[in-house]
Amino acid sequence: MDRAHRLVVVGAAPLIAAHRPGPETDPARLDRHASDVDVLHAPRAQRGTYQSSPRQGASDRDRSRPLATTSAAGRRAGAARHLATWRCGRALRRRECARRVHGRSVMIERILLLGASGDLTSRLLMPAIAELAEAELLPAGLRIVGSARRPWSTADFREHIATQLERHSKVAPATRDDVVRCLEYEPADVTRAEDVRRLVGGPERPGTLVYLALAPALIEPVLHALASAALGARDAVAIEKPFGVDLASARRLNGVLRCELPEPSIFRIDHFLSDELVRRVTALRFLNRIFEPVWNAVHVERVEISWLESLTLEGRAGYYDQAGALRDMVQSHLMEVMALVVMEPPSRADAASYRAARLEALRAVATPSLDEIRSRTLRARYTAGAIGTRRVPSYVDEPGVDPRRDTETYASLTLGIETMRWSGVPFTLRSGKAFATSAAEIAIHFRALPRYVRDTWPGVEPNTLRLGLTEPYVRVATTLDGPDGVAESRALELCASPPRRSVYANLMLDMLRGDPALFILGEEAEEAWRVIDPVIDAWHAGEVPMREYAAGASAPPSAERRRPTSIGATPQAP
Ligand SMILES: NC(=O)c1ccc[n+]([C@@H]2O[C@H](COP(=O)([O-])OP(=O)(O)OC[C@H]3O[C@@H](n4cnc5c(N)ncnc54)[C@H](OP(=O)(O)O)[C@@H]3O)[C@@H](O)[C@H]2O)c1
């Protein structure tokens, strides 16, 4: 096996998986090459096919008991009793979720879903679980226990999720039914420690992933409550973004978490990192020699990372009006995308090195001064307009919005990176809602050619490399010598394969396997807040005026059209 192939197979998923479809579904290849991948698949002869029809008259709890039990005899008896479980003819067996992470195993046998009646669960989490069930990638015997305050029974919860899956998932009806039969529900108030202890269970509980699909304000009390539930080495906690609401709160959350669980068992979610399109950034850089030599301040003039969407509030004013574009998109997602552009190649192809490289990239982002915030940030809010044929009211008139909060629906800031590679190159991050069309991409703008070349070939344009973040394109704007020596602009375009799975299915699969590579470190969240906090403070203090743009605008607000071509220090050779 050559060295490059070994890198692909062993722990290289975060860098490379987007370019190697389904290594985890190719057991033969893993068998041959991946000596340090623990158990990712069962030999065919050991894979069982279990019945999924529920016993007549069985209680909810009986029907949801997992089929896989600890002994072979127990499993046979379970099958004979026709208890409900995944149809897992070729599914990974339970141990297949276990993977050595920093010298220990994570083995998830139960998901405890806190916030089970919420939007995230309905639209993204349960469809992702159903998608994995359909792809036979769920561990046999996995149990899913949902919880929220509303006094639902398991039957109510199943009915609710069945309706949501019908609306938001494309899986076959049989898979949907199987998934729904595996659900249980227990009402609880997660701010009460005794409720959380009851949900988590005693020391004999199965390895549990506690998924906090809860509003940011609830995370700290829940973590304190979880601290009293004595989570163990086989348990894990998943925390939705945003991680904290500022630097101080992120530090407090990290403080509680560090006392409770080893870092690899804490999954701080930034779902952009699990997006196969976003992951292509590192694959493009590190699997192709041609880009890395020009990936620096000598050749790159500026970088723009944009996420403009035509969506408005979509019924989420309660959350969005407290967050705004800067917290919702820039602090988490776009800063992480920037880290993938900025980072050095990881020293090893493993999760720890990959995360450390991202963290180093964020550490290198200069904290903006007040003067820089005044001149290099922009906030704006949409006014009434039309997106296509849809009339959109002014943001402040949207139901659930409190105009006194002064929340922005568009945010843009330009940052400098203090490294030998990037010093002097402005990185502009921008995101906004209610634009005419959605447009999300990374644009790497290369420096202009020397003057004598431009004089000889008028019209010669600097190269730009564009990577789509919602569409799988990679485009390089190039110039060719056309007829009669006239420069001709041409685009080289690669169309990568579309993503195999939804983002949340990727994310869930990584957690079930205990692979932390695509989840942010506590310090990554803190570094992002270090950069964003002064901007939020300056905006709240009125240092940067709130601008306006009409809903349905085709471009960001005009003050931003002057493009920065340098920031901080002069470009140096790397
Ligand atoms: N929705 C999305 O598209 C999306 C995308 C990415 C990230 N996120 C993140 O995911 C998290 C959840 O978002 P969401 O949109 O699902 O919020 P949501 O729709 O408001 O749901 C919140 C859930 O929390 C439960 N809850 C509230 N207080 C509780 C308490 N004291 N004890 C127990 N349960 C309680 C609610 O149920 P009861 O009222 O019945 O208690 C509900 O199930 C947030 O951090 C958000 O930022 C959401």
XYZ file of C-alpha atoms and ligand atoms in Angstrom:
622
model
C 0.000 0.000 0.000
C 1.474 3.301 -0.934
C 1.714 6.177 1.514
C -0.997 8.284 -0.089
C -3.462 5.420 0.022
C -2.722 4.839 3.670
C -3.528 8.473 4.412
C -6.865 8.114 2.697
C -7.948 5.125 4.704
C -6.609 5.695 8.174
C -8.350 8.449 10.048
C -8.206 10.813 7.113
C -11.956 11.226 6.827
C -12.077 14.920 7.652
C -9.592 15.817 4.935
C -10.428 13.316 2.342
C -13.706 11.495 2.751
C -15.529 13.859 0.444
C -13.341 12.558 -2.354
C -13.505 8.871 -1.560
C -17.115 7.846 -1.650
C -18.081 5.478 1.086
C -14.834 4.110 2.553
C -16.805 3.032 5.604
C -19.153 1.083 3.390
C -16.322 -0.779 1.739
C -15.373 -3.277 4.430
C -12.970 -5.131 2.208
C -10.851 -2.043 1.696
C -10.851 -1.236 5.378
C -9.946 -4.819 6.230
C -6.981 -4.787 3.945
C -5.592 -1.412 4.825
C -6.783 0.042 8.077
C -5.035 -1.748 10.851
C -5.876 0.953 13.393
C -9.578 1.311 12.577
C -11.102 -0.700 15.363
C -14.282 -2.485 14.190
C -16.210 -0.819 11.433
C -18.192 -3.735 10.087
C -19.242 -7.230 10.889
C -18.315 -10.267 8.827
C -21.307 -11.097 6.674
C -22.020 -14.332 8.470
C -22.511 -12.482 11.754
C -24.976 -9.947 10.476
C -28.512 -10.618 11.568
C -31.826 -9.830 9.991
C -34.337 -8.945 12.604
C -38.064 -8.683 12.433
C -39.606 -5.304 12.851
C -43.268 -6.106 13.433
C -44.408 -5.151 16.917
C -45.982 -7.716 19.193
C -49.754 -7.453 19.292
C -50.812 -5.546 22.365
C -47.283 -4.752 23.480
C -46.828 -1.619 25.515
C -44.927 1.338 24.084
C -41.970 0.522 26.254
C -41.971 -3.141 25.166
C -42.209 -2.265 21.532
C -39.302 0.127 21.770
C -36.974 -2.238 23.628
C -33.979 -2.837 21.406
C -33.695 -6.187 19.751
C -29.981 -6.552 20.232
C -29.293 -7.853 23.706
C -26.048 -8.773 25.356
C -25.976 -12.496 24.524
C -26.616 -14.437 21.330
C -29.375 -16.366 23.136
C -30.920 -13.084 24.208
C -30.813 -11.832 20.643
C -32.509 -14.970 19.339
C -35.157 -14.741 22.032
C -35.649 -11.099 21.204
C -36.157 -11.869 17.543
C -38.585 -14.643 18.396
C -40.640 -12.210 20.463
C -40.819 -9.921 17.448
C -39.734 -6.866 19.380
C -39.360 -3.811 17.230
C -35.943 -2.831 16.062
C -34.122 -1.597 13.012
C -34.281 -3.752 9.974
C -30.585 -4.295 10.101
C -29.856 -7.108 7.672
C -26.621 -5.472 6.603
C -26.441 -2.789 9.232
C -23.359 -2.239 11.284
C -23.578 -4.202 14.467
C -23.442 -2.434 17.750
C -19.713 -2.680 18.198
C -19.266 -1.081 14.825
C -20.017 2.253 16.446
C -17.062 1.791 18.695
C -13.904 3.335 17.484
C -10.739 3.961 19.389
C -10.604 7.634 20.156
C -7.539 8.781 21.994
C -7.021 5.305 23.359
C -10.556 4.562 24.515
C -13.811 3.369 23.014
C -17.003 5.310 22.587
C -19.978 3.027 22.201
C -23.312 4.703 21.708
C -26.332 2.465 22.261
C -28.891 5.111 23.130
C -29.573 8.682 22.034
C -31.196 10.881 24.637
C -32.699 13.739 22.667
C -33.381 16.790 24.841
C -35.575 19.265 22.974
C -37.347 16.435 21.179
C -40.443 18.471 20.352
C -38.481 21.298 18.734
C -37.841 22.431 15.200
C -34.308 21.008 14.943
C -35.472 17.533 15.947
C -38.358 17.592 13.480
C -36.630 19.085 10.474
C -33.056 17.860 10.754
C -32.269 15.320 13.481
C -34.995 12.736 12.992
C -34.763 12.918 9.164
C -30.998 12.365 9.523
C -31.573 9.326 11.735
C -34.113 7.984 9.238
C -31.612 8.543 6.412
C -28.980 6.536 8.294
C -31.528 3.823 9.020
C -32.350 3.589 5.323
C -28.662 3.401 4.447
C -28.295 0.676 7.113
C -25.707 2.693 8.943
C -27.295 2.716 12.367
C -26.064 0.404 15.074
C -28.412 -2.457 15.792
C -30.413 -1.995 18.940
C -30.002 1.776 19.039
C -32.650 3.339 21.264
C -33.843 6.905 20.939
C -35.434 8.544 23.942
C -36.954 11.967 23.310
C -37.693 14.455 26.036
C -39.212 17.925 26.426
C -41.505 19.541 28.964
C -44.786 18.864 27.195
C -46.612 15.941 28.748
C -46.611 13.656 25.730
C -46.789 9.878 25.885
C -44.511 7.745 23.741
C -47.477 7.239 21.384
C -47.925 11.020 21.041
C -44.229 11.476 20.317
C -44.237 8.713 17.724
C -47.229 10.229 16.020
C -45.574 13.671 15.990
C -42.312 12.348 14.557
C -44.132 10.200 11.983
C -45.869 13.339 10.710
C -42.596 15.295 10.672
C -40.775 12.520 8.819
C -43.518 12.415 6.245
C -42.986 16.137 5.733
C -39.205 16.428 5.951
C -37.727 13.068 4.989
C -37.608 11.105 1.773
C -37.090 7.654 3.284
C -39.365 4.768 2.376
C -42.518 4.398 4.511
C -41.214 1.072 5.896
C -38.030 2.727 7.189
C -40.076 5.547 8.640
C -42.221 3.066 10.523
C -39.149 1.233 11.831
C -37.597 4.456 13.064
C -40.776 5.597 14.733
C -41.201 2.270 16.533
C -37.768 2.719 18.124
C -38.747 5.974 19.806
C -39.630 6.492 23.433
C -40.629 9.683 25.189
C -40.229 10.881 28.760
C -41.356 14.373 29.771
C -38.844 16.345 31.826
C -37.729 19.841 32.673
C -34.042 19.780 31.880
C -33.258 22.640 34.227
C -34.126 20.296 37.127
C -31.193 18.092 38.082
C -33.424 15.265 39.338
C -35.261 15.135 35.997
C -31.979 14.955 34.103
C -30.604 12.242 36.416
C -33.758 10.201 35.869
C -33.480 10.558 32.094
C -29.789 9.652 32.018
C -30.237 6.649 34.310
C -27.875 4.820 36.650
C -24.420 3.321 36.097
C -25.910 0.273 34.327
C -27.314 2.422 31.533
C -26.289 1.805 27.906
C -23.624 4.072 26.373
C -25.613 7.268 25.863
C -25.299 10.241 23.551
C -27.067 13.142 25.250
C -28.050 15.492 22.428
C -28.866 19.005 23.603
C -31.264 20.308 20.941
C -32.096 23.211 23.222
C -32.024 26.989 23.161
C -28.620 28.488 24.035
C -29.939 29.875 27.343
C -30.693 26.332 28.553
C -27.280 24.807 27.847
C -25.513 25.992 30.983
C -28.221 24.837 33.441
C -28.480 21.508 31.623
C -24.737 20.947 31.772
C -24.824 21.584 35.515
C -27.698 19.125 35.807
C -25.775 16.597 33.705
C -22.777 17.029 35.989
C -24.847 15.484 38.778
C -25.813 12.554 36.526
C -22.220 11.251 36.484
C -21.758 10.587 32.792
C -19.151 7.945 32.101
C -16.475 7.046 29.590
C -19.012 5.398 27.238
C -21.263 8.458 27.183
C -21.039 11.579 25.057
C -22.695 14.989 24.918
C -23.665 16.837 21.730
C -24.182 20.584 21.998
C -25.831 22.549 19.236
C -24.441 25.810 18.042
C -24.118 28.544 19.100
C -21.660 27.419 21.771
C -22.269 30.185 24.307
C -23.488 33.664 23.520
C -20.169 35.415 24.106
C -16.607 34.636 25.210
C -17.437 34.589 28.923
C -20.333 32.136 28.527
C -18.325 29.882 26.176
C -15.561 29.735 28.810
C -18.088 28.860 31.500
C -19.573 26.048 29.381
C -16.110 24.693 28.660
C -15.297 24.820 32.365
C -18.292 22.624 33.220
C -17.652 20.256 30.325
C -13.960 19.774 31.082
C -14.824 18.541 34.565
C -17.360 16.058 33.228
C -16.122 14.352 30.082
C -12.934 13.785 28.112
C -12.679 16.175 25.153
C -13.274 13.534 22.417
C -16.676 12.722 23.936
C -17.876 16.321 23.702
C -19.380 17.061 20.322
C -19.677 20.827 19.935
C -21.628 21.083 16.744
C -20.937 23.432 13.892
C -22.771 21.571 11.186
C -20.905 23.425 8.424
C -17.854 21.283 9.194
C -19.851 18.132 8.426
C -21.038 19.538 5.128
C -19.380 17.635 2.303
C -19.201 20.815 0.212
C -17.398 22.715 2.961
C -15.056 19.780 3.571
C -13.920 20.028 -0.039
C -11.900 23.110 0.868
C -9.301 21.064 2.683
C -9.486 18.217 0.175
C -8.865 20.629 -2.687
C -5.914 22.165 -0.881
C -4.227 19.094 0.485
C -4.959 16.499 -2.207
C -3.779 18.660 -5.101
C -0.258 19.981 -5.390
C -1.160 22.853 -7.681
C -3.025 24.976 -5.143
C -0.800 24.884 -2.075
C 2.190 26.793 -3.556
C -0.025 29.795 -4.385
C -2.106 29.610 -1.193
C -0.463 32.565 0.548
C -0.115 36.348 0.720
C 2.389 36.497 -2.130
C -0.241 35.322 -4.613
C -3.595 35.957 -2.933
C -4.862 39.529 -2.768
C -8.059 38.946 -0.758
C -10.500 36.243 0.284
C -14.275 36.568 0.499
C -16.545 34.059 2.193
C -20.207 34.792 1.515
C -23.446 33.202 2.612
C -26.391 35.161 1.242
C -29.794 33.547 1.367
C -33.210 34.300 -0.034
C -34.836 32.878 3.108
C -36.216 35.264 5.699
C -37.202 34.261 9.229
C -39.155 31.130 8.321
C -40.971 31.235 11.660
C -37.780 31.351 13.741
C -37.972 34.956 14.936
C -37.792 33.795 18.563
C -34.262 32.527 17.989
C -33.024 34.808 15.207
C -34.061 38.117 16.735
C -31.827 37.332 19.736
C -28.921 36.163 17.579
C -28.753 38.258 14.387
C -26.596 37.540 11.358
C -23.276 38.080 13.133
C -23.870 35.546 15.906
C -25.990 33.162 13.854
C -23.721 32.809 10.816
C -20.415 34.626 11.146
C -19.246 33.734 14.659
C -19.688 30.035 14.108
C -20.045 28.873 10.529
C -18.113 31.436 8.504
C -15.250 31.658 10.999
C -14.881 27.865 10.736
C -14.958 27.993 6.936
C -12.265 30.680 7.127
C -10.206 28.422 9.402
C -10.246 25.737 6.681
C -8.894 28.254 4.159
C -6.291 29.667 6.553
C -5.032 26.561 8.354
C -1.676 24.897 7.795
C -1.691 21.282 6.589
C -2.241 19.101 9.673
C 0.912 17.371 10.804
C -0.836 13.991 10.879
C -3.984 12.663 9.236
C -5.881 12.247 12.475
C -8.647 14.070 14.294
C -6.390 15.690 16.890
C -4.055 17.206 14.296
C -6.917 18.377 12.116
C -8.652 20.099 15.037
C -5.381 21.579 16.273
C -4.686 23.058 12.814
C -8.140 24.693 12.761
C -7.605 26.071 16.246
C -4.207 27.534 15.296
C -5.831 29.240 12.318
C -8.423 30.897 14.548
C -5.758 31.899 17.063
C -4.044 33.817 14.289
C -7.064 36.038 13.578
C -6.287 39.534 14.846
C -8.779 40.936 17.358
C -10.254 43.970 15.560
C -9.669 47.370 17.192
C -12.500 49.882 17.511
C -11.159 51.836 14.522
C -11.043 48.670 12.460
C -14.584 47.773 13.516
C -15.783 51.223 12.432
C -14.110 50.988 9.037
C -14.292 47.268 8.247
C -17.622 46.026 9.540
C -21.094 46.630 8.244
C -24.500 45.810 9.643
C -27.813 46.173 7.882
C -31.433 45.107 8.083
C -33.942 44.402 5.349
C -36.895 46.634 4.689
C -40.110 45.668 2.885
C -39.654 44.297 -0.606
C -40.279 41.306 -2.826
C -38.296 38.118 -3.279
C -39.503 36.858 -6.632
C -43.259 37.036 -6.367
C -43.252 36.849 -2.565
C -43.957 40.111 -0.711
C -41.791 40.425 2.369
C -42.522 42.831 5.218
C -39.801 44.936 6.789
C -37.737 42.880 9.281
C -38.973 45.029 12.161
C -42.583 44.240 11.183
C -42.053 40.464 11.060
C -44.069 38.596 13.709
C -41.971 37.938 16.831
C -39.389 40.667 16.137
C -38.694 43.278 18.798
C -37.365 46.388 16.967
C -35.729 47.614 20.191
C -33.205 44.785 19.893
C -31.786 46.439 16.792
C -30.979 43.031 15.283
C -29.118 42.967 11.994
C -30.133 40.633 9.165
C -26.896 41.275 7.278
C -23.389 41.325 8.734
C -20.030 41.769 7.110
C -16.565 42.089 8.572
C -13.040 42.080 7.219
C -10.377 40.394 9.316
C -6.614 40.107 9.194
C -4.619 36.945 9.879
C -1.311 37.303 11.682
C 0.704 34.506 10.141
C 3.662 34.419 7.759
C 1.390 32.859 5.177
C -1.489 35.351 5.341
C -0.247 38.603 6.842
C -1.710 41.535 4.883
C -4.508 39.586 3.150
C -8.027 40.783 4.043
C -10.574 38.055 4.711
C -14.137 39.339 4.325
C -16.948 37.274 5.858
C -20.510 38.248 5.016
C -23.913 36.761 5.532
C -27.459 37.983 5.178
C -31.085 37.086 4.699
C -33.812 38.138 2.255
C -31.656 38.554 -0.869
C -33.031 37.966 -4.358
C -31.204 34.664 -4.683
C -29.082 32.480 -2.456
C -25.356 32.672 -3.122
C -22.792 30.930 -0.962
C -19.160 30.578 -1.885
C -15.523 31.066 -1.017
C -13.764 33.369 -3.479
C -9.962 33.452 -3.470
C -8.884 36.506 -5.474
C -5.315 36.310 -6.747
C -3.078 39.328 -7.206
C -2.915 41.194 -10.499
C -0.089 40.411 -12.895
C 2.793 42.908 -13.300
C 1.981 46.116 -15.154
C 3.930 45.242 -18.334
C 1.813 42.104 -18.780
C -1.408 44.059 -18.290
C -0.168 46.715 -20.738
C 0.627 44.074 -23.344
C -2.664 42.196 -22.967
C -5.309 44.793 -22.088
C -8.234 43.207 -20.310
C -6.193 40.508 -18.624
C -7.990 39.760 -15.352
C -6.520 38.438 -12.102
C -7.357 34.795 -11.430
C -10.151 33.945 -9.016
C -10.828 30.540 -7.519
C -14.433 30.034 -6.423
C -15.797 27.143 -4.400
C -19.554 26.780 -4.068
C -20.773 26.156 -0.545
C -24.266 25.072 -1.514
C -23.545 23.876 -5.053
C -20.667 21.546 -5.869
C -18.711 23.822 -8.230
C -15.045 24.747 -8.268
C -14.338 27.541 -10.770
C -11.068 29.153 -11.734
C -11.268 32.352 -13.759
C -8.313 32.260 -16.145
C -7.111 34.345 -19.078
C -6.041 32.902 -22.410
C -4.364 34.492 -25.389
C -7.182 34.808 -27.926
C -7.123 35.652 -31.665
C -4.991 38.671 -32.582
C -3.281 38.641 -29.177
C -6.401 39.811 -27.324
C -6.758 38.430 -23.805
C -9.794 36.171 -23.408
C -11.319 35.315 -20.045
C -12.236 31.658 -19.648
C -13.475 29.698 -16.657
C -12.128 26.297 -15.744
C -14.991 24.558 -14.035
C -15.048 21.315 -12.096
C -18.295 19.913 -10.932
C -17.688 17.699 -7.927
C -20.014 14.854 -6.996
C -23.045 16.026 -5.075
C -23.036 15.205 -1.348
C -23.848 11.599 -0.514
C -25.700 12.328 2.684
C -27.378 15.225 4.394
C -25.191 17.275 6.702
C -26.971 16.087 9.840
C -26.694 12.448 8.754
C -22.903 12.892 8.454
C -22.779 14.576 11.798
C -24.871 11.913 13.532
C -22.812 9.114 12.000
C -19.552 10.649 13.230
C -20.960 10.957 16.736
C -22.183 7.373 16.777
C -18.695 6.310 15.771
C -17.056 8.573 18.319
C -15.104 10.503 15.678
C -14.588 14.100 16.881
C -12.642 15.472 13.876
C -15.471 17.570 12.481
C -16.640 18.975 15.808
C -15.181 22.129 17.250
C -12.846 22.231 20.215
C -13.817 24.320 23.221
C -10.948 26.668 22.437
C -12.099 27.076 18.839
C -15.411 28.435 20.086
C -13.584 30.737 22.486
C -11.261 32.059 19.796
C -14.197 32.837 17.516
C -15.932 34.741 20.323
C -12.680 36.619 21.087
C -12.858 38.061 17.585
C -16.613 38.653 17.467
C -17.264 40.001 20.982
C -15.662 43.434 20.357
C -17.720 43.778 17.174
C -20.950 42.990 19.013
C -20.028 45.482 21.763
C -19.195 48.226 19.265
C -22.396 47.614 17.322
C -24.465 47.728 20.519
C -22.748 50.991 21.439
C -23.854 52.444 18.095
C -20.307 52.767 16.714
C -21.424 51.356 13.366
C -24.689 52.680 11.880
C -27.449 50.231 10.968
C -27.958 50.388 7.195
C -30.923 49.146 5.229
C -31.494 47.118 2.084
C -34.755 46.180 0.456
C -35.830 42.538 0.739
C -35.113 41.003 -2.649
C -31.926 43.061 -3.197
C -29.496 41.355 -5.525
C -26.311 42.527 -3.810
C -25.069 43.419 -0.335
C -25.484 47.019 0.872
C -23.486 49.532 -1.128
C -20.989 50.756 1.486
C -19.214 47.455 1.094
C -18.488 47.689 -2.593
C -15.087 49.287 -1.948
C -13.119 46.102 -1.718
C -10.226 46.042 0.748
C -7.049 44.856 -0.950
C -4.787 44.902 2.062
C -5.074 44.771 5.810
C -2.455 45.246 8.493
C 1.039 44.303 7.451
C 2.447 44.256 3.918
C 2.412 40.860 2.229
C 5.560 38.868 2.761
C 6.951 35.759 1.212
C 5.757 32.750 3.232
N -33.961 24.696 14.096
C -32.883 24.764 13.321
O -32.963 24.833 12.081
C -31.531 24.758 13.955
C -30.388 24.629 13.120
C -29.121 24.578 13.708
C -29.006 24.675 15.075
N -30.120 24.832 15.867
C -29.943 24.925 17.313
O -30.645 23.861 17.935
C -31.148 24.260 19.205
C -32.653 23.970 19.258
O -33.264 24.741 18.251
P -34.803 24.531 17.851
O -35.020 25.375 16.650
O -35.157 23.093 17.788
O -35.561 25.200 19.092
P -37.106 25.060 19.469
O -37.914 24.710 18.272
O -37.465 26.288 20.237
O -37.141 23.793 20.441
C -36.709 23.861 21.769
C -37.003 22.555 22.473
O -36.593 22.675 23.833
C -37.654 22.202 24.674
N -37.529 22.889 25.960
C -37.570 24.216 26.200
N -37.396 24.448 27.517
C -37.238 23.246 28.108
C -37.024 22.828 29.449
N -36.900 23.698 30.459
N -36.913 21.504 29.694
C -37.010 20.601 28.683
N -37.205 20.936 27.398
C -37.328 22.251 27.115
C -38.924 22.557 23.902
O -40.001 21.750 24.229
P -41.082 22.120 25.393
O -41.506 23.523 25.134
O -42.153 21.100 25.249
O -40.354 21.971 26.666
C -38.466 22.178 22.495
O -38.564 20.773 22.326
C -30.780 25.739 19.346
O -29.577 25.841 20.054
C -30.535 26.184 17.914
O -29.611 27.242 17.850
C -31.372 24.866 15.328
